[in-house]
Amino acid sequence: MREQDRAFLLGLLGVVIFAITVPMTRLATDRPGFPGLDPLFITAGRAALAGLLSAFYLAVTRAPRPDRSQVFRLGQAGLGIVIGFPLFLGLAVRHVDAVHASVITGALPLATAALAALLLRERASTAFWAAAILGFALVILYAWLAGDGGRGLSLADLALLAAVISAAFGYVKGAEVSRSLGPERVICWVLVLYLPLTIPVAWAFRPMGAVEPAAWLGFAYVTVFSMWLGFFAWYRGLAADPLRVSQVQLLQPFLSMLFAVPILGERMNWMASLFCLAIIAAVALSRKLR
């Protein structure tokens, strides 16, 4: 198999793993009529267990320790990908279905590119910013029309937007040290650095009552795959063929919607599908114009 084809398959595997995150997070989270897990436990618990796996991986591979400047940036990345994204997503999917959440989180590549341009002082064309504004406008319009029974933005929509911004911030800060530290080691060191926080929080919010077995299945997935192994596949593919592999991420929101059907029994509606395709087009356009 050619190196480019292998990179593409790894990137596609990473995108598929991340696409299942939204429906699996909803499957794990407690909501009316479903005794699942508290979002705080999911946030801290998945990071704590993945952090222990990361510590083992770093020890076995004898990974070099990050220096002070790298530790600072890793800490910043963790604010977004360890705390912000899973917590806000977990709070949101208590009140909206995974199909709805998939459309909103479809703006993540756009938010990442915009924050990279701002925080890393990358040059971006006026046309890129126009496409970015269009993409975010589509997200807001969809949330306004579909959220809160058609009465405008709901708190769940605001939580989803906060999740998108959090993840984008974490990705950008992680990218700052990925070249010097190694892209696969970034997520591992982030998780290890946050163990003194995630372990006690997970213990404090551990479930005390009955929990549906399906919720534990969702929690296991977001712990091992979404929080850990997905980054290995995605970063390896991206490092080998960044231009081709990055385009695969355009499929992520649509795949999330598709997976919500068999996992949660949800239905795709015409509005969600239409806006999802429009947002994907805006992301693709922004990448060409950047």
Short mmCIF file of C-alpha atoms in Angstrom, two decimals:
data_model
loop_
_atom_site.label_atom_id
_atom_site.label_comp_id
_atom_site.label_asym_id
_atom_site.label_seq_id
_atom_site.Cartn_x
_atom_site.Cartn_y
_atom_site.Cartn_z
CA MET A 1 0.00 0.00 0.00
CA ARG A 2 1.30 3.44 -0.92
CA GLU A 3 2.19 5.82 1.90
CA GLN A 4 -0.38 8.36 0.68
CA ASP A 5 -3.16 5.76 0.66
CA ARG A 6 -2.19 4.60 4.15
CA ALA A 7 -2.24 8.19 5.39
CA PHE A 8 -5.67 8.72 3.84
CA LEU A 9 -7.07 5.59 5.51
CA LEU A 10 -5.63 6.62 8.89
CA GLY A 11 -7.13 10.09 8.52
CA LEU A 12 -10.48 8.60 7.54
CA LEU A 13 -10.33 6.26 10.55
CA GLY A 14 -9.69 9.24 12.83
CA VAL A 15 -12.61 11.17 11.38
CA VAL A 16 -14.96 8.20 11.76
CA ILE A 17 -13.88 7.79 15.40
CA PHE A 18 -14.47 11.46 16.12
CA ALA A 19 -17.80 11.42 14.23
CA ILE A 20 -19.17 8.78 16.59
CA THR A 21 -18.26 10.96 19.59
CA VAL A 22 -21.44 13.07 19.50
CA PRO A 23 -23.97 10.18 19.52
CA MET A 24 -21.86 8.22 22.02
CA THR A 25 -21.69 11.22 24.34
CA ARG A 26 -25.48 11.50 24.26
CA LEU A 27 -25.73 7.75 24.86
CA ALA A 28 -23.57 8.10 27.98
CA THR A 29 -25.24 11.22 29.40
CA ASP A 30 -28.15 11.21 31.82
CA ARG A 31 -31.30 12.88 30.55
CA PRO A 32 -35.05 12.69 31.26
CA GLY A 33 -36.15 9.07 31.23
CA PHE A 34 -32.61 7.71 30.87
CA PRO A 35 -30.39 7.08 33.94
CA GLY A 36 -27.01 7.80 32.41
CA LEU A 37 -23.87 9.50 33.70
CA ASP A 38 -23.33 13.06 34.91
CA PRO A 39 -21.54 15.26 32.32
CA LEU A 40 -18.91 16.20 34.92
CA PHE A 41 -18.13 12.53 35.54
CA ILE A 42 -17.93 11.86 31.79
CA THR A 43 -15.63 14.85 31.28
CA ALA A 44 -13.25 14.03 34.11
CA GLY A 45 -13.59 10.24 34.00
CA ARG A 46 -12.79 9.83 30.34
CA ALA A 47 -9.76 12.13 30.64
CA ALA A 48 -8.55 10.37 33.81
CA LEU A 49 -8.70 6.86 32.32
CA ALA A 50 -7.22 8.02 29.01
CA GLY A 51 -4.55 9.84 31.03
CA LEU A 52 -3.54 6.60 32.74
CA LEU A 53 -3.31 4.90 29.34
CA SER A 54 -1.23 7.84 28.11
CA ALA A 55 1.15 7.59 31.07
CA PHE A 56 1.74 3.92 30.24
CA TYR A 57 2.30 4.73 26.55
CA LEU A 58 4.76 7.54 27.32
CA ALA A 59 6.69 5.32 29.71
CA VAL A 60 6.90 2.39 27.27
CA THR A 61 8.01 4.62 24.37
CA ARG A 62 10.40 6.58 26.62
CA ALA A 63 8.98 9.85 25.38
CA PRO A 64 11.01 12.97 26.23
CA ARG A 65 9.48 15.28 28.80
CA PRO A 66 8.14 18.65 27.61
CA ASP A 67 9.97 21.78 28.69
CA ARG A 68 8.35 24.68 30.56
CA SER A 69 7.12 26.53 27.46
CA GLN A 70 5.65 23.33 26.07
CA VAL A 71 3.97 22.51 29.38
CA PHE A 72 2.28 25.93 29.36
CA ARG A 73 0.88 25.40 25.87
CA LEU A 74 -0.16 21.84 26.69
CA GLY A 75 -2.04 23.18 29.69
CA GLN A 76 -3.82 25.67 27.46
CA ALA A 77 -4.70 22.91 24.98
CA GLY A 78 -6.16 20.86 27.81
CA LEU A 79 -8.53 23.65 28.76
CA GLY A 80 -10.18 23.16 25.39
CA ILE A 81 -9.98 19.46 24.57
CA VAL A 82 -9.93 17.91 28.06
CA ILE A 83 -12.36 20.21 29.88
CA GLY A 84 -14.26 22.59 27.62
CA PHE A 85 -15.35 20.45 24.67
CA PRO A 86 -16.53 17.29 26.50
CA LEU A 87 -18.19 19.26 29.31
CA PHE A 88 -20.14 21.65 27.08
CA LEU A 89 -21.05 18.83 24.68
CA GLY A 90 -22.27 16.66 27.57
CA LEU A 91 -24.40 19.48 28.97
CA ALA A 92 -25.88 20.21 25.55
CA VAL A 93 -26.87 16.67 24.55
CA ARG A 94 -28.98 16.40 27.68
CA HIS A 95 -31.44 18.65 25.88
CA VAL A 96 -30.87 18.26 22.11
CA ASP A 97 -30.51 15.16 19.97
CA ALA A 98 -27.26 14.07 18.36
CA VAL A 99 -28.40 15.05 14.85
CA HIS A 100 -28.92 18.64 16.00
CA ALA A 101 -25.58 18.67 17.83
CA SER A 102 -23.79 17.25 14.77
CA VAL A 103 -24.86 20.19 12.61
CA ILE A 104 -23.62 22.77 15.14
CA THR A 105 -20.30 21.01 15.75
CA GLY A 106 -19.82 20.83 11.99
CA ALA A 107 -18.36 24.33 12.30
CA LEU A 108 -15.35 22.99 14.25
CA PRO A 109 -12.91 22.94 11.28
CA LEU A 110 -13.98 26.50 10.46
CA ALA A 111 -13.49 27.66 14.05
CA THR A 112 -10.08 25.96 14.18
CA ALA A 113 -8.92 27.68 11.00
CA ALA A 114 -10.20 31.07 12.19
CA LEU A 115 -8.53 30.78 15.61
CA ALA A 116 -5.31 29.58 14.00
CA ALA A 117 -5.29 32.67 11.81
CA LEU A 118 -5.87 34.92 14.82
CA LEU A 119 -3.75 33.24 17.52
CA LEU A 120 -0.87 32.06 15.31
CA ARG A 121 -0.94 35.26 13.27
CA GLU A 122 -1.31 33.40 10.03
CA ARG A 123 -2.17 35.37 6.95
CA ALA A 124 -5.64 34.76 5.62
CA SER A 125 -7.38 36.31 2.63
CA THR A 126 -10.45 38.51 2.82
CA ALA A 127 -12.31 35.82 0.86
CA PHE A 128 -11.43 33.29 3.58
CA TRP A 129 -12.93 35.49 6.29
CA ALA A 130 -16.03 36.01 4.15
CA ALA A 131 -16.45 32.23 3.83
CA ALA A 132 -15.83 31.79 7.56
CA ILE A 133 -18.47 34.39 8.44
CA LEU A 134 -20.88 32.68 6.05
CA GLY A 135 -20.27 29.31 7.71
CA PHE A 136 -20.83 30.65 11.21
CA ALA A 137 -23.92 32.52 10.03
CA LEU A 138 -25.34 29.23 8.73
CA VAL A 139 -24.69 27.60 12.11
CA ILE A 140 -26.43 30.43 13.97
CA LEU A 141 -29.34 30.41 11.53
CA TYR A 142 -29.82 26.66 11.91
CA ALA A 143 -29.65 26.89 15.70
CA TRP A 144 -32.15 29.75 15.64
CA LEU A 145 -34.62 27.90 13.39
CA ALA A 146 -34.26 24.43 14.90
CA GLY A 147 -33.41 25.20 18.51
CA ASP A 148 -35.89 25.59 21.36
CA GLY A 149 -38.84 24.51 19.25
CA GLY A 150 -38.19 27.16 16.60
CA ARG A 151 -38.17 30.02 19.13
CA GLY A 152 -34.51 30.92 18.73
CA LEU A 153 -31.21 29.98 20.34
CA SER A 154 -31.43 27.75 23.38
CA LEU A 155 -28.93 27.30 26.20
CA ALA A 156 -28.03 23.94 24.65
CA ASP A 157 -27.11 25.70 21.39
CA LEU A 158 -24.91 28.14 23.29
CA ALA A 159 -23.25 25.18 25.02
CA LEU A 160 -22.59 23.56 21.63
CA LEU A 161 -21.03 26.77 20.33
CA ALA A 162 -18.88 26.92 23.46
CA ALA A 163 -17.84 23.31 22.81
CA VAL A 164 -16.81 24.20 19.25
CA ILE A 165 -14.75 27.19 20.38
CA SER A 166 -13.16 25.15 23.19
CA ALA A 167 -12.10 22.34 20.89
CA ALA A 168 -10.76 24.76 18.28
CA PHE A 169 -8.70 26.56 20.93
CA GLY A 170 -7.33 23.23 22.17
CA TYR A 171 -6.42 22.10 18.66
CA VAL A 172 -4.57 25.34 17.90
CA LYS A 173 -2.62 25.32 21.15
CA GLY A 174 -1.76 21.66 20.67
CA ALA A 175 -0.57 22.40 17.14
CA GLU A 176 1.92 24.92 18.51
CA VAL A 177 3.93 22.16 20.18
CA SER A 178 3.13 19.22 17.89
CA ARG A 179 6.16 19.77 15.65
CA SER A 180 8.68 19.94 18.48
CA LEU A 181 7.08 17.38 20.79
CA GLY A 182 5.54 15.01 18.25
CA PRO A 183 1.84 15.13 17.33
CA GLU A 184 0.91 11.80 18.91
CA ARG A 185 2.59 12.71 22.19
CA VAL A 186 0.70 15.99 22.50
CA ILE A 187 -2.63 14.45 23.53
CA CYS A 188 -0.82 12.01 25.86
CA TRP A 189 1.07 14.74 27.72
CA VAL A 190 -2.04 16.90 27.90
CA LEU A 191 -3.98 14.08 29.55
CA VAL A 192 -1.13 13.23 31.94
CA LEU A 193 -0.75 16.87 33.00
CA TYR A 194 -4.45 17.02 33.90
CA LEU A 195 -4.50 13.79 35.95
CA PRO A 196 -4.19 15.65 39.32
CA LEU A 197 -7.47 17.39 38.40
CA THR A 198 -9.40 14.74 36.49
CA ILE A 199 -8.93 11.85 38.93
CA PRO A 200 -10.39 13.61 42.03
CA VAL A 201 -13.21 15.24 40.03
CA ALA A 202 -14.15 11.89 38.48
CA TRP A 203 -14.20 10.31 41.94
CA ALA A 204 -16.30 13.15 43.38
CA PHE A 205 -18.95 12.85 40.64
CA ARG A 206 -18.90 9.05 40.30
CA PRO A 207 -22.37 7.52 39.84
CA MET A 208 -23.99 6.45 43.08
CA GLY A 209 -27.19 4.98 41.66
CA ALA A 210 -28.22 2.64 38.87
CA VAL A 211 -26.82 3.42 35.43
CA GLU A 212 -27.98 1.99 32.13
CA PRO A 213 -25.41 -0.43 30.63
CA ALA A 214 -25.65 1.50 27.35
CA ALA A 215 -24.39 4.61 29.15
CA TRP A 216 -21.26 2.74 30.26
CA LEU A 217 -20.77 1.62 26.66
CA GLY A 218 -20.90 5.23 25.50
CA PHE A 219 -18.51 6.26 28.27
CA ALA A 220 -16.04 3.50 27.32
CA TYR A 221 -16.09 4.65 23.70
CA VAL A 222 -15.47 8.34 24.38
CA THR A 223 -12.69 7.37 26.81
CA VAL A 224 -10.65 4.95 24.73
CA PHE A 225 -11.43 6.12 21.21
CA SER A 226 -12.58 9.76 21.24
CA MET A 227 -10.14 10.92 23.92
CA TRP A 228 -7.14 8.80 22.96
CA LEU A 229 -6.86 6.42 19.99
CA GLY A 230 -8.69 8.72 17.58
CA PHE A 231 -5.91 11.28 17.93
CA PHE A 232 -3.28 8.65 17.09
CA ALA A 233 -4.92 7.75 13.78
CA TRP A 234 -5.80 11.35 12.90
CA TYR A 235 -2.39 12.84 13.69
CA ARG A 236 -0.49 10.07 11.89
CA GLY A 237 -2.54 10.49 8.75
CA LEU A 238 -2.40 14.27 8.91
CA ALA A 239 1.38 14.33 9.40
CA ALA A 240 1.96 12.09 6.36
CA ASP A 241 -0.36 13.85 3.89
CA PRO A 242 -1.83 17.03 5.44
CA LEU A 243 -3.48 18.48 2.32
CA ARG A 244 -5.38 15.36 1.29
CA VAL A 245 -6.18 14.06 4.77
CA SER A 246 -7.46 17.40 6.10
CA GLN A 247 -10.21 17.35 3.49
CA VAL A 248 -11.61 14.12 4.97
CA GLN A 249 -12.72 16.09 8.03
CA LEU A 250 -15.46 17.63 5.89
CA LEU A 251 -17.35 14.34 6.22
CA GLN A 252 -17.39 14.41 10.04
CA PRO A 253 -20.70 16.23 10.75
CA PHE A 254 -22.58 14.20 8.16
CA LEU A 255 -21.11 10.95 9.53
CA SER A 256 -22.15 11.99 13.04
CA MET A 257 -25.72 12.40 11.84
CA LEU A 258 -25.65 9.00 10.14
CA PHE A 259 -24.28 7.23 13.23
CA ALA A 260 -26.97 8.83 15.42
CA VAL A 261 -29.60 6.82 13.53
CA PRO A 262 -28.51 3.27 14.51
CA ILE A 263 -26.92 4.19 17.86
CA LEU A 264 -29.75 6.33 19.25
CA GLY A 265 -32.66 5.61 16.94
CA GLU A 266 -32.85 9.24 15.81
CA ARG A 267 -34.11 10.43 12.47
CA MET A 268 -32.41 12.73 10.00
CA ASN A 269 -34.68 15.58 8.94
CA TRP A 270 -34.48 17.70 5.84
CA MET A 271 -33.51 20.90 7.65
CA ALA A 272 -30.57 19.30 9.48
CA SER A 273 -29.37 17.59 6.30
CA LEU A 274 -29.64 20.77 4.24
CA PHE A 275 -27.79 22.94 6.74
CA CYS A 276 -25.17 20.23 7.30
CA LEU A 277 -24.37 20.16 3.58
CA ALA A 278 -24.31 23.97 3.44
CA ILE A 279 -21.88 24.17 6.38
CA ILE A 280 -19.66 21.50 4.81
CA ALA A 281 -19.61 23.55 1.60
CA ALA A 282 -18.67 26.69 3.53
CA VAL A 283 -15.81 24.85 5.25
CA ALA A 284 -14.56 23.48 1.92
CA LEU A 285 -14.77 26.94 0.34
CA SER A 286 -12.87 28.55 3.23
CA ARG A 287 -10.03 26.05 2.86
CA LYS A 288 -9.68 26.79 -0.84
CA LEU A 289 -9.73 30.55 -0.26
CA ARG A 290 -7.42 30.62 2.77
#
